[in-house]
PDB file of C-alpha atoms in Angstrom:
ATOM      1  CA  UNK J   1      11.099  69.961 161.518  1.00  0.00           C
ATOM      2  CA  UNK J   2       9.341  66.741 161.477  1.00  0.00           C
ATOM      3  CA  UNK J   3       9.030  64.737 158.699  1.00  0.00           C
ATOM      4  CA  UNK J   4       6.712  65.569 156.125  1.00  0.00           C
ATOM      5  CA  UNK J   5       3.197  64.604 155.736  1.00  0.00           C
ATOM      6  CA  UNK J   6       1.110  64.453 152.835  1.00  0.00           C
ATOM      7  CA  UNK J   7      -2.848  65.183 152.555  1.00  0.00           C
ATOM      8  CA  UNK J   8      -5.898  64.750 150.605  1.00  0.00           C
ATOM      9  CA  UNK J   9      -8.414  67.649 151.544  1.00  0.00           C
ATOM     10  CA  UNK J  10     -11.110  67.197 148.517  1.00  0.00           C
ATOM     11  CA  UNK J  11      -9.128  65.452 146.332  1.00  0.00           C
ATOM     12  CA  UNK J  12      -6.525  68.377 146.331  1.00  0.00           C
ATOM     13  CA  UNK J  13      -2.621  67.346 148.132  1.00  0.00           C
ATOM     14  CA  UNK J  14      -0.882  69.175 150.482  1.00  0.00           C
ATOM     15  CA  UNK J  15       2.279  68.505 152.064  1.00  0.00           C
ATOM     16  CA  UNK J  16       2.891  69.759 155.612  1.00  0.00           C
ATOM     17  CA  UNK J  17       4.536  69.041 158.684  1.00  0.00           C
ATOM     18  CA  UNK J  18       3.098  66.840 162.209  1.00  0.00           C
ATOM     19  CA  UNK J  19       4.267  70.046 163.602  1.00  0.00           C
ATOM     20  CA  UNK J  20       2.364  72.285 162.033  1.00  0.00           C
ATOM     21  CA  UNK J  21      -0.958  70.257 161.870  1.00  0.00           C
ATOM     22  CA  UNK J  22      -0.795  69.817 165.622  1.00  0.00           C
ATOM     23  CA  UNK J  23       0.489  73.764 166.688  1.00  0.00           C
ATOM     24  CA  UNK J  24      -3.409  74.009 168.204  1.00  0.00           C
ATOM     25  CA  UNK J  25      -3.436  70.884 170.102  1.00  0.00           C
ATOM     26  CA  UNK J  26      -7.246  71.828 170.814  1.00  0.00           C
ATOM     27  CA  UNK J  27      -7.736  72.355 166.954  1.00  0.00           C
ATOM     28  CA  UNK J  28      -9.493  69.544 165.109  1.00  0.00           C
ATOM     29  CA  UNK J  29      -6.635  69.477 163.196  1.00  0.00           C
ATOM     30  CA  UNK J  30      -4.833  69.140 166.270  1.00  0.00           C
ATOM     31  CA  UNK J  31      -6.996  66.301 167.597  1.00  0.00           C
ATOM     32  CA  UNK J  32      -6.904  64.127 164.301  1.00  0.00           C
ATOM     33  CA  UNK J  33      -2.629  63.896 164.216  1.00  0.00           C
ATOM     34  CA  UNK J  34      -2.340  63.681 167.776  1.00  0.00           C
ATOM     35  CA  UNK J  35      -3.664  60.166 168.109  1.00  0.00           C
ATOM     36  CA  UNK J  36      -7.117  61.562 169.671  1.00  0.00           C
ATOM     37  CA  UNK J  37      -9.293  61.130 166.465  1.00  0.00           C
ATOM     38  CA  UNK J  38      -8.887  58.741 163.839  1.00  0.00           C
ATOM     39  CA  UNK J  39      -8.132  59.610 160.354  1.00  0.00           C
ATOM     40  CA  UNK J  40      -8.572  57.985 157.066  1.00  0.00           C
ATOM     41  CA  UNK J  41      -6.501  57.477 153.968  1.00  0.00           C
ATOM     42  CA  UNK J  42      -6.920  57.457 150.375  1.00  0.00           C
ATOM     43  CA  UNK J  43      -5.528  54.947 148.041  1.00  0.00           C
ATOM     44  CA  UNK J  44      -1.702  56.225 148.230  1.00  0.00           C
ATOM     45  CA  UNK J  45      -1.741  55.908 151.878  1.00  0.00           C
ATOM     46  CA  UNK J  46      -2.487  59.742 152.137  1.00  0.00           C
ATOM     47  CA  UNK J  47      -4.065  61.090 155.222  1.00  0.00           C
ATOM     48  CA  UNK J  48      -7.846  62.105 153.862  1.00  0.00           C
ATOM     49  CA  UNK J  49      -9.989  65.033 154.614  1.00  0.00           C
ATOM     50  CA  UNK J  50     -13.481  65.625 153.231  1.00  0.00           C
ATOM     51  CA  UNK J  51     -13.771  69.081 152.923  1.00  0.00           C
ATOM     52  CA  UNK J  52     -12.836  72.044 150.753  1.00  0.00           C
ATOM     53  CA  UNK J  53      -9.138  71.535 148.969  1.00  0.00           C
ATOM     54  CA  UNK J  54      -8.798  75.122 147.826  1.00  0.00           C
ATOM     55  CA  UNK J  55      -9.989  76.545 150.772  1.00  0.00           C
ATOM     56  CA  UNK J  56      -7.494  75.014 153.242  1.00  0.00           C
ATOM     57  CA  UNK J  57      -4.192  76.571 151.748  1.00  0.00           C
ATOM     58  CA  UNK J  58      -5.540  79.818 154.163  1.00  0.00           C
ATOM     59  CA  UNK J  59      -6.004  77.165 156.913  1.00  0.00           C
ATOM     60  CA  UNK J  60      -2.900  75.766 156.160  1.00  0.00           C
ATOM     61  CA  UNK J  61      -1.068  79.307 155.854  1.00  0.00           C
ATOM     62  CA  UNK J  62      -2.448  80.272 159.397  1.00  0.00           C
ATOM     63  CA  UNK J  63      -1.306  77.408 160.621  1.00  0.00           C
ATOM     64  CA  UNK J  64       2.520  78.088 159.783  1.00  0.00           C
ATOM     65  CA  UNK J  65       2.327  81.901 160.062  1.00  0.00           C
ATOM     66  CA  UNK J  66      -0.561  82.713 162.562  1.00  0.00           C
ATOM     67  CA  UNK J  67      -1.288  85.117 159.817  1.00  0.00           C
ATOM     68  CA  UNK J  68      -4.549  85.344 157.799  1.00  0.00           C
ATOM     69  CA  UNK J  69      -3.898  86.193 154.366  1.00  0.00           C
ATOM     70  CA  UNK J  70      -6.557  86.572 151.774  1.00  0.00           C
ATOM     71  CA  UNK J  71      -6.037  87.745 147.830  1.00  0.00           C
ATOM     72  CA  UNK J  72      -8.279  91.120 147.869  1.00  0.00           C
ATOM     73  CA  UNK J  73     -10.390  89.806 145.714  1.00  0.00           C
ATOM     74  CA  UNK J  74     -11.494  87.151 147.988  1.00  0.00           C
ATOM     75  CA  UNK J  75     -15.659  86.145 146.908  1.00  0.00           C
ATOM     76  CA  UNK J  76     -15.895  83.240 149.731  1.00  0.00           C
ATOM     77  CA  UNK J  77     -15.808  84.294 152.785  1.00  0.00           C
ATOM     78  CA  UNK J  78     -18.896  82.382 153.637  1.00  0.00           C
ATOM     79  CA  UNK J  79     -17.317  79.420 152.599  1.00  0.00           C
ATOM     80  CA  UNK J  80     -13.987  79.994 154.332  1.00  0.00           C
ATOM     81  CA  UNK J  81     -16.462  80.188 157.575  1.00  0.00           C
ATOM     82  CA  UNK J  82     -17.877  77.257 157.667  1.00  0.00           C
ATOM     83  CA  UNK J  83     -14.379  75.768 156.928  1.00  0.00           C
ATOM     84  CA  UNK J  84     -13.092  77.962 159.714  1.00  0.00           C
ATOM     85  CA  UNK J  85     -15.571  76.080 161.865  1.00  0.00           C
ATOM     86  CA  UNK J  86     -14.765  72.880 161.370  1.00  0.00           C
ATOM     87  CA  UNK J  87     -11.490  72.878 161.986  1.00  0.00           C
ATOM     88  CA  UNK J  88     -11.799  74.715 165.152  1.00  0.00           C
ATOM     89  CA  UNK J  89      -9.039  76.721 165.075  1.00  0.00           C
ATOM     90  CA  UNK J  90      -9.690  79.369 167.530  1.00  0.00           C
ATOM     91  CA  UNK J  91      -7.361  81.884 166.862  1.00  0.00           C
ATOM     92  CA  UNK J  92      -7.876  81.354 163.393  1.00  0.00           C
ATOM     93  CA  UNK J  93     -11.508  82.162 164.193  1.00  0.00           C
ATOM     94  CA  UNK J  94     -10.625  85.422 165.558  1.00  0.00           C
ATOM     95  CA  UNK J  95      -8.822  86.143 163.121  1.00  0.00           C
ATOM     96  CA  UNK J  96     -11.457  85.904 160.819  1.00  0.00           C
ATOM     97  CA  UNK J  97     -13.664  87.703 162.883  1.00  0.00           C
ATOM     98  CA  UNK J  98     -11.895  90.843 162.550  1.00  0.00           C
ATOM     99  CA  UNK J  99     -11.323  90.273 159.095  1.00  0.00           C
ATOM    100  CA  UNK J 100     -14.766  90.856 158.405  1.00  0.00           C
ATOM    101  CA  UNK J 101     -15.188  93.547 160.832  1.00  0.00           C
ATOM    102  CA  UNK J 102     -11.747  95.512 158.653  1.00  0.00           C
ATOM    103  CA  UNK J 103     -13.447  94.483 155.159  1.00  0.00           C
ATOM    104  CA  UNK J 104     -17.126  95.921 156.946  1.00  0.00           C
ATOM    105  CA  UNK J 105     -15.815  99.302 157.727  1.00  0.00           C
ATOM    106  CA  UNK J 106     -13.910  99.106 154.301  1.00  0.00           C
ATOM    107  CA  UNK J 107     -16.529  99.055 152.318  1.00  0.00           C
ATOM    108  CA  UNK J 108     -18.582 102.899 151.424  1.00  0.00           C
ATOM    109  CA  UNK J 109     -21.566 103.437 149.666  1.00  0.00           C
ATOM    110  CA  UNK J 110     -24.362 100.802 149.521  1.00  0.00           C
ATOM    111  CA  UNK J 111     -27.082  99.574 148.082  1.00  0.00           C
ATOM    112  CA  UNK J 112     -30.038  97.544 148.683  1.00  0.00           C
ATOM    113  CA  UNK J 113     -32.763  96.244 146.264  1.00  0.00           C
ATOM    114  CA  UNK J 114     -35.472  93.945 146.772  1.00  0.00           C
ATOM    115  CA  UNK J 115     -38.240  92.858 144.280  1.00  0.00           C
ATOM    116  CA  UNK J 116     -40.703  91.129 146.018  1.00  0.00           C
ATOM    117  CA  UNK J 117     -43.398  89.241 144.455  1.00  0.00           C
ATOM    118  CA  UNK J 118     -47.171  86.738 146.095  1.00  0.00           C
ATOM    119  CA  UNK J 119     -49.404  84.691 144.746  1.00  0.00           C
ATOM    120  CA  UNK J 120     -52.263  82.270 145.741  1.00  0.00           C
ATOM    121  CA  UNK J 121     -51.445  78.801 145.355  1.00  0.00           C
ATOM    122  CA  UNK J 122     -54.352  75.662 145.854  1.00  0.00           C
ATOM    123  CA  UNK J 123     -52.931  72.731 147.944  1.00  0.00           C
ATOM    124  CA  UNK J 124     -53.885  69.768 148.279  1.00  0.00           C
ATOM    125  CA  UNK J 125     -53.425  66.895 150.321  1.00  0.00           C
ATOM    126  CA  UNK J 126     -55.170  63.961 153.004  1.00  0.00           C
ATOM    127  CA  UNK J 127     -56.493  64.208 156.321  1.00  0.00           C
ATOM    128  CA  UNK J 128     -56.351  60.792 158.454  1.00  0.00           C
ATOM    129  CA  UNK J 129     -59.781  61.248 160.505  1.00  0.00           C
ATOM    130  CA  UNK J 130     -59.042  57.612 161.877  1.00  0.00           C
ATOM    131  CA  UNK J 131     -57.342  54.631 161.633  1.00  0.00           C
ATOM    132  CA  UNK J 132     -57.352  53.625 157.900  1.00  0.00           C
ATOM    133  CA  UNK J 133     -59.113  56.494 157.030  1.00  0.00           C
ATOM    134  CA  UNK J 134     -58.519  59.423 154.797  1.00  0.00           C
ATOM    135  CA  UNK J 135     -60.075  62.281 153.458  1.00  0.00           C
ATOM    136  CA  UNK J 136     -58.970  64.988 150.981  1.00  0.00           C
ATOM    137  CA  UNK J 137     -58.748  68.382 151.663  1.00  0.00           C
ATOM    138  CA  UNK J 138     -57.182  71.316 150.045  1.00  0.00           C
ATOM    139  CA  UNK J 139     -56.373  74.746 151.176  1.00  0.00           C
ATOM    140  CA  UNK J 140     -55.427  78.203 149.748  1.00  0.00           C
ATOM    141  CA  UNK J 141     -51.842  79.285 150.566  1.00  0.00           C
ATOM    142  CA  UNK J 142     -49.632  82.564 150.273  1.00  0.00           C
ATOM    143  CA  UNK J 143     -45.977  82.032 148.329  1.00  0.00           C
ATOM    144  CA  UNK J 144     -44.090  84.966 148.734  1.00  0.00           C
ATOM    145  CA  UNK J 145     -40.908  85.347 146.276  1.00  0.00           C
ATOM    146  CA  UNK J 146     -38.255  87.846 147.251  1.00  0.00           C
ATOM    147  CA  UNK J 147     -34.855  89.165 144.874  1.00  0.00           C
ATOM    148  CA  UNK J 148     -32.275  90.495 146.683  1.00  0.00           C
ATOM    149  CA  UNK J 149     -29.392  92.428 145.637  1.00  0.00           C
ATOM    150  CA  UNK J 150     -27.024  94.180 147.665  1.00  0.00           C
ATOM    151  CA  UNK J 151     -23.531  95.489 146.540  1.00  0.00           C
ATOM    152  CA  UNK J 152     -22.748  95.533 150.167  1.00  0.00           C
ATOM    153  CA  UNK J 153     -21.588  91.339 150.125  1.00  0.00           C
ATOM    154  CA  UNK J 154     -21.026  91.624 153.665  1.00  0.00           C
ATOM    155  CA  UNK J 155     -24.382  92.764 154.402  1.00  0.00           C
ATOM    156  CA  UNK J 156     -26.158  89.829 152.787  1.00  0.00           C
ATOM    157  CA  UNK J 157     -23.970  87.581 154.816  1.00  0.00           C
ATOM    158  CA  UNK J 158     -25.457  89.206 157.664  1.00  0.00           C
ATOM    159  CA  UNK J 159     -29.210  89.100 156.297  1.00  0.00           C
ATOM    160  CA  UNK J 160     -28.714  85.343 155.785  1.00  0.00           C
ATOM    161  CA  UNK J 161     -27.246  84.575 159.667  1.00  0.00           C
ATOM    162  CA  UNK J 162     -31.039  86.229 160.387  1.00  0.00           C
ATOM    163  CA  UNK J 163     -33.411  84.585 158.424  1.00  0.00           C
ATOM    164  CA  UNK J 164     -33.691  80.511 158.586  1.00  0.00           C
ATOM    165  CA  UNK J 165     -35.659  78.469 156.370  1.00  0.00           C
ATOM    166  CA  UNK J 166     -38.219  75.809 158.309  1.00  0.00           C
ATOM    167  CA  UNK J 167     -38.456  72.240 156.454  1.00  0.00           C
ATOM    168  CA  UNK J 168     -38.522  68.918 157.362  1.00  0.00           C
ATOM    169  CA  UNK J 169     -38.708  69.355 161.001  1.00  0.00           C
ATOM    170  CA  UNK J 170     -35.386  71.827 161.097  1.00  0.00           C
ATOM    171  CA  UNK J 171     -34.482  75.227 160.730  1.00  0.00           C
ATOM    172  CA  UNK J 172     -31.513  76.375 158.083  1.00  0.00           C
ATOM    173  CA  UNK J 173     -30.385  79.383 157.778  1.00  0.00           C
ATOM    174  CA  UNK J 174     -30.205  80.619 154.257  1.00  0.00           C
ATOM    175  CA  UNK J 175     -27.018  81.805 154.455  1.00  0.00           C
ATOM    176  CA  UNK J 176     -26.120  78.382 152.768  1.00  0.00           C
ATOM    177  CA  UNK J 177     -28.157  79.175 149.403  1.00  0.00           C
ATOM    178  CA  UNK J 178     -25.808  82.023 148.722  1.00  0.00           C
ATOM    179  CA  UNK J 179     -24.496  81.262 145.386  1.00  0.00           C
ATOM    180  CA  UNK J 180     -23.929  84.899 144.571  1.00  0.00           C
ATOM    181  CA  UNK J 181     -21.816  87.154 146.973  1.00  0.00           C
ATOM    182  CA  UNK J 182     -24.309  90.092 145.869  1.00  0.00           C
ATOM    183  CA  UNK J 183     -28.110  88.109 144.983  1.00  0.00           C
ATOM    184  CA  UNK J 184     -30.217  86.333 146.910  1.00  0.00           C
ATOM    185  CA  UNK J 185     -33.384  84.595 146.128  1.00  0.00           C
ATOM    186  CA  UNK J 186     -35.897  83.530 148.941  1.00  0.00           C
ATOM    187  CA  UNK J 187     -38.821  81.336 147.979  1.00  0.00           C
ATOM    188  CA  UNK J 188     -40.956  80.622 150.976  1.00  0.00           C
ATOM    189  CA  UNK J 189     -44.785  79.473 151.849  1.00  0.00           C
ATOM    190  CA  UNK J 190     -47.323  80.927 154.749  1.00  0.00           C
ATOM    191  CA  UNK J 191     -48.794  78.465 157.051  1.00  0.00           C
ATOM    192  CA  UNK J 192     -52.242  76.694 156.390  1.00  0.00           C
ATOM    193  CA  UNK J 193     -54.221  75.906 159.003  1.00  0.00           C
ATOM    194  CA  UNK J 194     -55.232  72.218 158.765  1.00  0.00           C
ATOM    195  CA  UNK J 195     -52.154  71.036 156.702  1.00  0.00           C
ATOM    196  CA  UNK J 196     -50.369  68.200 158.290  1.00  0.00           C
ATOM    197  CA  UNK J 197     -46.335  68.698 159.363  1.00  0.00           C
ATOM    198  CA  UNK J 198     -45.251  66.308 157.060  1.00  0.00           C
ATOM    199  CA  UNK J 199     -47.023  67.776 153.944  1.00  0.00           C
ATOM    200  CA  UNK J 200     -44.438  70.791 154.392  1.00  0.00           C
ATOM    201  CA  UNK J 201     -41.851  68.311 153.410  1.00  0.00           C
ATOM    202  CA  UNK J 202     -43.635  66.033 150.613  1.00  0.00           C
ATOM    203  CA  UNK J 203     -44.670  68.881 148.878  1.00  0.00           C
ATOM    204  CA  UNK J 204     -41.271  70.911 149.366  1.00  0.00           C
ATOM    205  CA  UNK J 205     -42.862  74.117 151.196  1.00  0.00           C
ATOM    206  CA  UNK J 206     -40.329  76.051 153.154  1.00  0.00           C
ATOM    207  CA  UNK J 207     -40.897  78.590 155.753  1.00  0.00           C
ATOM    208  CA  UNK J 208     -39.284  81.470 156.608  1.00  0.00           C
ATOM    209  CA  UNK J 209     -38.161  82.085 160.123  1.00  0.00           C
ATOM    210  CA  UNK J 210     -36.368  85.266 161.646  1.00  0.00           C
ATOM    211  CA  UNK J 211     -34.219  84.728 164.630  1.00  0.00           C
ATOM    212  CA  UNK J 212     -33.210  85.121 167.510  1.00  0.00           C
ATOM    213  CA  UNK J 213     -37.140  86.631 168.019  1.00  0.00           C
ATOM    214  CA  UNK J 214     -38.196  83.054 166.572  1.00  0.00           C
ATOM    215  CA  UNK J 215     -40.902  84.708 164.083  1.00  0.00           C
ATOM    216  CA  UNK J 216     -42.530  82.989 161.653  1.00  0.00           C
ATOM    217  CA  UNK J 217     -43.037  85.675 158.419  1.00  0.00           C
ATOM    218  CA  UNK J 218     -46.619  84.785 157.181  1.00  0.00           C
ATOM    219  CA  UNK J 219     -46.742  88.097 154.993  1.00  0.00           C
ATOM    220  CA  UNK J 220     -44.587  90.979 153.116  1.00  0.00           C
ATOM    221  CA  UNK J 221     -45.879  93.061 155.821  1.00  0.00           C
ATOM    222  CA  UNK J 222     -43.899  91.260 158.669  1.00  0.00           C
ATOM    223  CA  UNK J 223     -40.994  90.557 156.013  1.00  0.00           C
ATOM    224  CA  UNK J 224     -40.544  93.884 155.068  1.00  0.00           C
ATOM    225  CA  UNK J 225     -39.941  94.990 158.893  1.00  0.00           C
ATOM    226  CA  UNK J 226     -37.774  92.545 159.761  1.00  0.00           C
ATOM    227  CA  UNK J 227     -35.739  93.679 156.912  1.00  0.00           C
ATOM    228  CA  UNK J 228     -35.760  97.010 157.419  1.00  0.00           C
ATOM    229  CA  UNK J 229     -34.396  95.939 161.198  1.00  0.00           C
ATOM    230  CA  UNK J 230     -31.795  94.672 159.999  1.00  0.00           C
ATOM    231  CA  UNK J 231     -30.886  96.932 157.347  1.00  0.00           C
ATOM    232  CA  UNK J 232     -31.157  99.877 159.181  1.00  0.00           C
ATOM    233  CA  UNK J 233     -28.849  98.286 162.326  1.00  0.00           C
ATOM    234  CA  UNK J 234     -26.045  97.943 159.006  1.00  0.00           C
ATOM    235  CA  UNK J 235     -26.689 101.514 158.285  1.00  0.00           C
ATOM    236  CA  UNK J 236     -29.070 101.549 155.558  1.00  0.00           C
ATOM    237  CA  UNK J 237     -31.952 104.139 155.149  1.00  0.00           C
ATOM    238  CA  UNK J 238     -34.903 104.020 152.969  1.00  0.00           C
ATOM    239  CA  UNK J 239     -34.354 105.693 149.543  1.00  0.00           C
ATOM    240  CA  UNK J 240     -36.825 108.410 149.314  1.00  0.00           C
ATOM    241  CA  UNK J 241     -37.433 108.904 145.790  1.00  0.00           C
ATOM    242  CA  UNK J 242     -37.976 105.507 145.216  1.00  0.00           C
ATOM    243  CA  UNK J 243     -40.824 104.055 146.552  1.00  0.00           C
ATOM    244  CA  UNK J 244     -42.164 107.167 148.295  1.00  0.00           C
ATOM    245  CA  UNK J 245     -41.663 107.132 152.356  1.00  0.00           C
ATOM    246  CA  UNK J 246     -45.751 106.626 152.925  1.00  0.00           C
ATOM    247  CA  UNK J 247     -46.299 103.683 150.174  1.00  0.00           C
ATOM    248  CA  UNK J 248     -42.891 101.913 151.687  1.00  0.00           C
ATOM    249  CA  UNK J 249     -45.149  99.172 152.316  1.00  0.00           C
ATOM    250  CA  UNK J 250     -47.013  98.658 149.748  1.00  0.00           C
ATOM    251  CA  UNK J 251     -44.936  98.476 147.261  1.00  0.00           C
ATOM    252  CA  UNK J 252     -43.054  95.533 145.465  1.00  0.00           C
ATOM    253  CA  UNK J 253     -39.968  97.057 144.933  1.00  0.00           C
ATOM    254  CA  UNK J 254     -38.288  98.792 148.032  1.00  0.00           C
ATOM    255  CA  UNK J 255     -34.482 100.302 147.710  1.00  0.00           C
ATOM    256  CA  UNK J 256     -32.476 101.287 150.778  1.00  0.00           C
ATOM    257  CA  UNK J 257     -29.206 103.196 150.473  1.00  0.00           C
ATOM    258  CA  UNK J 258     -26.215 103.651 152.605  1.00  0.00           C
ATOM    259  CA  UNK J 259     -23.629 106.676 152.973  1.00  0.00           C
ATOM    260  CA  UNK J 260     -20.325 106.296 154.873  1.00  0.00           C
TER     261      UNK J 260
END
């Protein structure tokens, strides 16, 4: 064993060994105590991480085990992720790959619940006709509200690595604003013809953006069948007593169900 080393990953310590922090030389992990990236130190002289502190004891774990072992009532798997990612760990990432797969097949029944809800919102905002000149405009716009709730977790995962919010120049996927393992909230805007790029941003409008077909949704219409794509690929069928199958679109509250 080498000697022991002690880190700061969020403010939380952890004491390890160069052994074990560089058994995946290819690992970021691996490239930070091998000399290849440079690392920093808090106060005490401890090696410093900015990331998650609770969430690396599992990297930490896989690193002396090569096991994955999660409590199982584990609620952030989207978090351990994007941790997963960072450090680059790849059989670490496989690992959690077919965790997910083993906790998908685990789960049974399912539902899905969305509330949907549009109104008509006045925008205003300037027009530069020419150098040092301006005029004011304004625009009616569609802002379309959706309420999600699924008591399949992994599903929503898998609805927000779909759909990608569009602001300030970039696309997001809104698999970052899960807050709640079984809700999700989308608040998005349709496009207005006329209204400059950069009003988008002052005026905090997002988009909403399905990929990998790289559609804009401009109505509940198009939102609704991307949905139901996806749904229905997870299993999911519509719930015929509620709506009924030939006002599915129409309505603003639509339930799909799933049997395993």
């Amino acid at each position: 064993m080498s000697e022991p080393i002690t880190l700061n990953v969020g403010g939380k310590l952890y004491t390890t060994s160069l052994s074990t922090l560089t058994s995946f030389p290819d690992s970021m992990l691996g490239a930070m105590f091998s000399g290849k990236i440079p690392t920093k130190k808090d106060r005490q002289g401890n090696c410093f991480i900015d990331r998650d502190g609770k969430i690396f004891r599992y990297i930490l774990n896989f690193l002396r085990t090569s096991h994955l072992d999660l409590p199982e009532d584990f609620q952030e798997m989207g978090l351990l992720r994007r941790e997963v990612d960072f450090y680059q760990i790849q059989p670490l990432i496989e690992a959690l790959q077919e965790k997910e797969v083993e906790l998908s097949k685990a789960e049974k029944n399912a539902m899905l619940n969305i509330t949907l809800d549009q109104r008509t919102q006045t925008v205003h905002f300037t027009v530069r006709e020419a150098p040092q000149i301006y005029s004011l405009s304004s625009s009616n716009m569609e802002v379309f509200s959706a309420h999600i709730f699924s008591t399949s977790c992994l599903f929503l995962k898998l609805l927000g690595s779909k759909l990608y919010y569009c602001f300030n120049g970039n696309l997001s996927s809104i698999s970052s604003y899960l807050q709640d393992p079984n809700h999700l909230t989308l608040d998005w805007v349709a496009s207005v013809d006329g209204l400059p790029e950069e009003e988008y941003t002052r005026q905090n409008l997002k988009r909403l953006w399905v990929l990998p077909d790289h559609k804009q949704i401009n109505s509940f219409q198009v939102f609704v069948e991307e949905v139901l794509k996806i749904a229905m690929s997870d299993g999911f069928c519509i719930d015929s007593s509620h709506p009924h199958t030939s006002d599915f679109m129409n309505n603003k509250i639509i339930r799909l169900i799933r049997y395993k």
